[in-house]
């Protein structure tokens, strides 16, 4: 059906290229190759749309823009996946209209059609400002900003809402200006910022694709969404609408912060603030794979508070919680280092994951932790309470070993059990 569809459109000079759900090329018609001859002899079934875009942009980008090639490609991929509305761009002497649609939930088809020769647009009589006067009353009452532009993309008219959105005086005559110059004017008097530069980059890229909406940052952390159609009428006029999306962006940012917070909570132990068992399991899996790839070692220390049940029974669970929090801070002070992970393993157990640490290094660290715990000064109502820990240490070089690090945990747990049986308040190490 796809092939038949492409062949039918061939007869009315519509270019077609279809892609699967992984953005890989499935088929194309001859009109596609005539529209975009750079693909002839290169495009092939299974080729990712990314390669298609690279060929397209290499011919269009100036030397000054060449460094932005990959950025434009990735933006094109995102636009391809999300496109819901047709847009237009100038290509090989024609204004070309591009559309995209899903097919059967598994494919996305892109189609291109020439709308008018650019030469004929250039020959049109210049648009007059009074040509849009009849629409001015309607546009002036819109809640959104509105611009009308001539065939050279110079402004013929703007409503007051546009002035307000961009912080421009209502008395300012914007006729004859280009929009990018007005955008610069909106930032005049502010300190240079990444938001301003990002907006200029968006303008440079997005104005290539008339009809594709884009977002622009403004001073005072405001945002607008712009939708423009350039020279789509017989008169050569174009227009654009400008919508204030500041509230939406702030809600979006708040949701993102909340999502990050929830994600953090999901991998953090509520009592001690350390990583939880889930985070430890993920980190162990990743470090095991990395050590396997690099032929490096990885070590693990399992720590258990000695006689913790007796502490809870004698002083109560709230005091037991204080012991765990104090021990967590001790571990952070003495075991925290770049690359390591300290986690509450469960109950009164803790774990320290040590990438690229030998057994001797991990054993020495565990011994220091044991000594520091023994010297920890804790009391309840002036009564000193002794706290000691037992440690099981394991070390492995994953190369040649299977699994995802489970054997490292099992070996450390076995060593911890030996330390407990040997009288507690000691360190036992084992190598895989």
Tab-separated table of N, CA and C in Angstrom, residues 297 299 357-360 393-397 408 411 429-432:
chain	number	residue	atom	x	y	z
A	297	UNK	N	39.048	-3.461	38.596
A	297	UNK	CA	38.467	-4.133	39.759
A	297	UNK	C	37.397	-3.240	40.395
A	299	UNK	N	35.221	-2.992	44.348
A	299	UNK	CA	35.121	-3.543	45.702
A	299	UNK	C	33.837	-3.086	46.369
A	357	UNK	N	38.957	0.024	43.202
A	357	UNK	CA	39.653	-0.122	44.496
A	357	UNK	C	40.016	-1.588	44.687
A	358	UNK	N	41.259	-1.828	45.089
A	358	UNK	CA	41.709	-3.199	45.329
A	358	UNK	C	41.160	-3.696	46.660
A	359	UNK	N	41.332	-4.989	46.909
A	359	UNK	CA	40.885	-5.558	48.168
A	359	UNK	C	41.636	-4.925	49.334
A	360	UNK	N	42.924	-4.720	49.176
A	360	UNK	CA	43.708	-4.126	50.258
A	360	UNK	C	43.231	-2.707	50.571
A	393	UNK	N	34.186	-7.374	53.381
A	393	UNK	CA	34.746	-6.719	52.201
A	393	UNK	C	34.951	-7.751	51.098
A	394	UNK	N	34.572	-7.377	49.877
A	394	UNK	CA	34.828	-8.251	48.732
A	394	UNK	C	35.368	-7.424	47.580
A	395	UNK	N	36.136	-8.094	46.722
A	395	UNK	CA	36.734	-7.416	45.569
A	395	UNK	C	36.739	-8.390	44.392
A	396	UNK	N	36.520	-7.865	43.187
A	396	UNK	CA	36.508	-8.730	42.009
A	396	UNK	C	36.950	-7.953	40.777
A	397	UNK	N	37.491	-8.673	39.829
A	397	UNK	CA	37.733	-8.157	38.479
A	397	UNK	C	36.700	-8.835	37.587
A	408	UNK	N	29.521	-10.301	43.904
A	408	UNK	CA	30.273	-9.401	44.773
A	408	UNK	C	29.519	-9.182	46.085
A	411	UNK	N	29.651	-12.434	48.190
A	411	UNK	CA	30.943	-12.633	48.831
A	411	UNK	C	31.132	-11.684	50.012
A	429	UNK	N	37.824	-9.789	54.870
A	429	UNK	CA	37.828	-9.530	53.442
A	429	UNK	C	37.932	-10.813	52.638
A	430	UNK	N	37.458	-10.761	51.381
A	430	UNK	CA	37.504	-11.919	50.481
A	430	UNK	C	37.642	-11.434	49.054
A	431	UNK	N	38.372	-12.189	48.244
A	431	UNK	CA	38.586	-11.842	46.844
A	431	UNK	C	37.951	-12.915	45.965
A	432	UNK	N	37.246	-12.453	44.913
A	432	UNK	CA	36.633	-13.405	43.965
A	432	UNK	C	37.670	-13.852	42.960
